[in-house]
Amino acid sequence: MKKVICALSVCFIYSVTSQSQEKQIIHKKHQITIGYGYKIDANWWKEEIEKLNFKVPKRTDDIYLKYEYKINKKTGIGLDIGFMKAGNDEFGIFAPIFETHAYTASAIRILPSINYHFLNSSKINPYINIEMGYYIMNTKLIHYYPDPNPLNSLGFLPSPLIRVVEKKLNKNAFDFCAGIGLKYMFSKNIGIFIESGINKSIFQTGVVINF
């Protein structure tokens, strides 16, 4: 009888310890995502560029760094930091002899997030997220015109354009995003993701790292 009680006690202690360790692993799950985004689709981005009388660029190259802390099997909280940049300020030192205008636009987004994961598969992980935070955007309207030096105006010498910033616009405001995505893990620690949604880059992809 004593042996049975001892055996049951050992099994109970082992079960409790295993469950405790399992919960600890789940509750202390950290994840970092490094991603690339194709073309930010946010109203504030469009409006600030249109104020400079330019069309919204057909493409932007956005960089994202995300962190998530798993609260439980389904839910996680995190932070999404994004960097966006676009413009047509690429005329260089030697340029056409006629004057022209250009612009540059850049922004940083800092968005705390709540994530919900549909599956607990070790390979495939579909999810949705809601992000609310802040963005900081800077735009510049640039005026280029030829060097008025008469020798350059004759055409015998190259005529570098003179660059003057005519207008600067800075805007900081509340930001909101909602998205749906899918993560695929090659191993316990490394995987890839794709994501899209409202008020964010049309398409995001990148590397997922668990630790």
Short mmCIF file of C-alpha atoms in Angstrom, two decimals:
data_model
loop_
_atom_site.label_atom_id
_atom_site.label_comp_id
_atom_site.label_asym_id
_atom_site.label_seq_id
_atom_site.Cartn_x
_atom_site.Cartn_y
_atom_site.Cartn_z
CA MET A 1 0.00 0.00 0.00
CA LYS A 2 2.81 2.36 0.87
CA LYS A 3 4.44 1.64 -2.48
CA VAL A 4 1.18 2.47 -4.29
CA ILE A 5 0.79 5.71 -2.33
CA CYS A 6 4.41 6.65 -3.05
CA ALA A 7 3.97 5.87 -6.75
CA LEU A 8 0.78 7.94 -6.93
CA SER A 9 2.49 10.79 -5.08
CA VAL A 10 5.41 10.76 -7.52
CA CYS A 11 3.02 10.72 -10.50
CA PHE A 12 1.01 13.61 -9.03
CA ILE A 13 4.13 15.71 -8.36
CA TYR A 14 5.44 14.96 -11.87
CA SER A 15 2.09 15.91 -13.43
CA VAL A 16 1.87 19.19 -11.51
CA THR A 17 5.49 20.02 -12.31
CA SER A 18 4.99 19.25 -16.03
CA GLN A 19 1.86 21.39 -16.20
CA SER A 20 3.61 24.21 -14.38
CA GLN A 21 6.56 24.05 -16.77
CA GLU A 22 4.22 23.91 -19.78
CA LYS A 23 2.34 26.98 -18.57
CA GLN A 24 5.61 28.73 -17.92
CA ILE A 25 6.78 28.01 -21.45
CA ILE A 26 3.50 29.28 -22.91
CA HIS A 27 3.39 32.41 -20.74
CA LYS A 28 7.00 33.33 -21.44
CA LYS A 29 6.86 32.98 -25.21
CA HIS A 30 8.58 35.87 -26.98
CA GLN A 31 8.58 36.56 -30.70
CA ILE A 32 10.36 39.07 -32.93
CA THR A 33 9.33 39.75 -36.52
CA ILE A 34 11.47 41.62 -39.06
CA GLY A 35 9.48 42.49 -42.16
CA TYR A 36 9.20 44.38 -45.43
CA GLY A 37 6.02 46.19 -46.45
CA TYR A 38 4.93 47.10 -49.98
CA LYS A 39 3.14 50.46 -50.29
CA ILE A 40 1.62 51.95 -47.18
CA ASP A 41 -2.13 52.49 -47.63
CA ALA A 42 -3.03 55.03 -44.93
CA ASN A 43 -5.11 58.19 -45.34
CA TRP A 44 -2.74 60.39 -43.35
CA TRP A 45 0.15 59.39 -45.65
CA LYS A 46 -1.83 60.27 -48.80
CA GLU A 47 -3.15 63.56 -47.44
CA GLU A 48 0.26 64.93 -46.44
CA ILE A 49 1.77 64.22 -49.88
CA GLU A 50 -1.24 65.70 -51.69
CA LYS A 51 -0.76 68.93 -49.70
CA LEU A 52 2.50 69.34 -51.65
CA ASN A 53 0.54 69.01 -54.93
CA PHE A 54 2.12 65.64 -55.77
CA LYS A 55 0.45 62.35 -56.56
CA VAL A 56 0.78 59.59 -53.99
CA PRO A 57 3.64 57.28 -55.05
CA LYS A 58 2.66 53.95 -56.58
CA ARG A 59 5.18 52.22 -54.33
CA THR A 60 6.84 52.72 -50.96
CA ASP A 61 9.37 50.46 -49.28
CA ASP A 62 8.43 50.03 -45.62
CA ILE A 63 10.45 48.31 -42.89
CA TYR A 64 8.80 46.78 -39.82
CA LEU A 65 10.12 45.52 -36.51
CA LYS A 66 7.58 43.74 -34.31
CA TYR A 67 7.67 42.20 -30.87
CA GLU A 68 5.00 39.94 -29.33
CA TYR A 69 4.63 38.50 -25.85
CA LYS A 70 2.32 35.48 -25.64
CA ILE A 71 -0.10 35.84 -22.70
CA ASN A 72 -1.66 32.44 -23.41
CA LYS A 73 -2.16 30.01 -26.30
CA LYS A 74 -4.51 32.35 -28.16
CA THR A 75 -3.65 35.89 -27.12
CA GLY A 76 -0.55 38.04 -27.30
CA ILE A 77 0.39 41.69 -26.82
CA GLY A 78 3.21 43.50 -28.54
CA LEU A 79 4.72 46.52 -30.23
CA ASP A 80 4.96 47.30 -33.95
CA ILE A 81 7.49 49.89 -35.16
CA GLY A 82 7.39 50.88 -38.84
CA PHE A 83 9.59 53.08 -41.04
CA MET A 84 8.29 54.52 -44.36
CA LYS A 85 10.03 56.65 -46.96
CA ALA A 86 9.20 57.87 -50.46
CA GLY A 87 9.85 60.74 -52.87
CA ASN A 88 11.34 61.75 -56.20
CA ASP A 89 14.31 63.73 -54.93
CA GLU A 90 16.91 61.84 -56.98
CA PHE A 91 18.22 64.32 -59.52
CA GLY A 92 21.85 64.26 -58.41
CA ILE A 93 24.46 67.01 -58.85
CA PHE A 94 24.23 67.28 -62.63
CA ALA A 95 20.67 67.59 -63.89
CA PRO A 96 18.59 69.13 -66.72
CA ILE A 97 18.88 72.85 -67.32
CA PHE A 98 15.21 73.56 -66.55
CA GLU A 99 13.85 74.06 -63.06
CA THR A 100 11.64 71.53 -61.33
CA HIS A 101 10.08 70.57 -58.01
CA ALA A 102 10.45 67.41 -55.98
CA TYR A 103 9.47 66.10 -52.56
CA THR A 104 10.52 63.68 -49.85
CA ALA A 105 8.25 62.01 -47.31
CA SER A 106 9.18 59.86 -44.32
CA ALA A 107 7.32 58.54 -41.30
CA ILE A 108 7.71 56.38 -38.23
CA ARG A 109 4.84 54.48 -36.60
CA ILE A 110 4.82 53.22 -33.01
CA LEU A 111 1.85 50.90 -32.48
CA PRO A 112 1.12 48.74 -29.42
CA SER A 113 -0.83 45.69 -30.59
CA ILE A 114 -3.21 42.95 -29.47
CA ASN A 115 -2.99 39.66 -31.39
CA TYR A 116 -5.38 36.72 -31.51
CA HIS A 117 -4.13 33.36 -32.83
CA PHE A 118 -6.67 30.91 -34.27
CA LEU A 119 -4.55 27.75 -34.09
CA ASN A 120 -1.88 26.37 -31.77
CA SER A 121 -0.13 24.39 -34.46
CA SER A 122 3.65 24.27 -34.25
CA LYS A 123 3.81 24.91 -38.02
CA ILE A 124 0.90 27.08 -39.20
CA ASN A 125 -0.38 30.06 -37.22
CA PRO A 126 -3.17 32.26 -38.69
CA TYR A 127 -3.91 35.39 -36.66
CA ILE A 128 -5.58 38.79 -36.53
CA ASN A 129 -4.35 41.93 -34.81
CA ILE A 130 -5.45 45.40 -33.77
CA GLU A 131 -2.84 48.15 -33.37
CA MET A 132 -3.33 51.60 -31.86
CA GLY A 133 -0.60 54.16 -31.36
CA TYR A 134 1.12 57.16 -32.89
CA TYR A 135 2.76 58.26 -36.14
CA ILE A 136 5.25 61.02 -36.90
CA MET A 137 5.48 62.19 -40.54
CA ASN A 138 7.85 64.70 -42.17
CA THR A 139 7.53 66.03 -45.72
CA LYS A 140 9.61 68.51 -47.73
CA LEU A 141 8.85 70.41 -50.93
CA ILE A 142 12.10 71.01 -52.81
CA HIS A 143 12.72 73.52 -55.60
CA TYR A 144 15.51 72.78 -58.06
CA TYR A 145 16.75 75.44 -60.49
CA PRO A 146 19.88 75.75 -62.65
CA ASP A 147 22.99 77.57 -61.56
CA PRO A 148 22.59 81.18 -62.84
CA ASN A 149 26.31 81.34 -63.69
CA PRO A 150 26.47 82.70 -67.32
CA LEU A 151 29.22 80.23 -68.27
CA ASN A 152 26.97 77.37 -67.30
CA SER A 153 23.98 78.89 -69.10
CA LEU A 154 25.88 78.80 -72.42
CA GLY A 155 25.77 75.04 -72.30
CA PHE A 156 29.53 74.52 -72.47
CA LEU A 157 29.69 73.53 -68.84
CA PRO A 158 27.34 71.22 -66.92
CA SER A 159 24.66 73.11 -65.04
CA PRO A 160 24.11 71.69 -61.56
CA LEU A 161 20.71 72.34 -60.06
CA ILE A 162 20.50 74.42 -56.91
CA ARG A 163 18.41 72.76 -54.20
CA VAL A 164 16.15 74.88 -51.98
CA VAL A 165 13.64 73.52 -49.46
CA GLU A 166 10.53 75.65 -49.95
CA LYS A 167 8.15 74.01 -47.51
CA LYS A 168 8.35 71.61 -44.56
CA LEU A 169 5.32 69.88 -43.14
CA ASN A 170 5.43 67.88 -39.91
CA LYS A 171 2.44 66.01 -38.54
CA ASN A 172 2.03 63.83 -35.44
CA ALA A 173 -1.25 62.11 -34.63
CA PHE A 174 -3.12 59.04 -33.39
CA ASP A 175 -2.79 55.93 -35.56
CA PHE A 176 -4.86 52.76 -35.94
CA CYS A 177 -4.39 49.50 -37.89
CA ALA A 178 -6.15 46.15 -38.17
CA GLY A 179 -4.75 43.16 -39.99
CA ILE A 180 -4.88 39.46 -40.74
CA GLY A 181 -1.85 37.27 -41.30
CA LEU A 182 -0.30 33.84 -41.39
CA LYS A 183 2.95 32.55 -39.89
CA TYR A 184 4.69 29.37 -41.00
CA MET A 185 7.45 27.96 -38.80
CA PHE A 186 10.28 25.94 -40.34
CA SER A 187 11.44 25.02 -36.83
CA LYS A 188 10.62 25.96 -33.23
CA ASN A 189 12.55 29.21 -33.57
CA ILE A 190 12.53 30.32 -37.23
CA GLY A 191 9.69 30.98 -39.65
CA ILE A 192 8.16 33.43 -42.13
CA PHE A 193 4.97 35.50 -42.18
CA ILE A 194 2.61 37.32 -44.55
CA GLU A 195 0.16 40.01 -43.46
CA SER A 196 -2.26 42.57 -44.87
CA GLY A 197 -4.98 44.79 -43.49
CA ILE A 198 -6.55 48.21 -43.01
CA ASN A 199 -4.49 51.41 -42.75
CA LYS A 200 -1.15 49.62 -43.20
CA SER A 201 1.12 48.32 -45.96
CA ILE A 202 -0.86 46.48 -48.64
CA PHE A 203 1.43 43.47 -48.27
CA GLN A 204 3.96 42.57 -45.59
CA THR A 205 6.34 39.65 -45.38
CA GLY A 206 9.43 38.77 -43.38
CA VAL A 207 11.17 36.56 -40.85
CA VAL A 208 9.76 35.30 -37.53
CA ILE A 209 12.08 34.49 -34.61
CA ASN A 210 10.90 32.75 -31.42
CA PHE A 211 12.89 32.82 -28.19
#
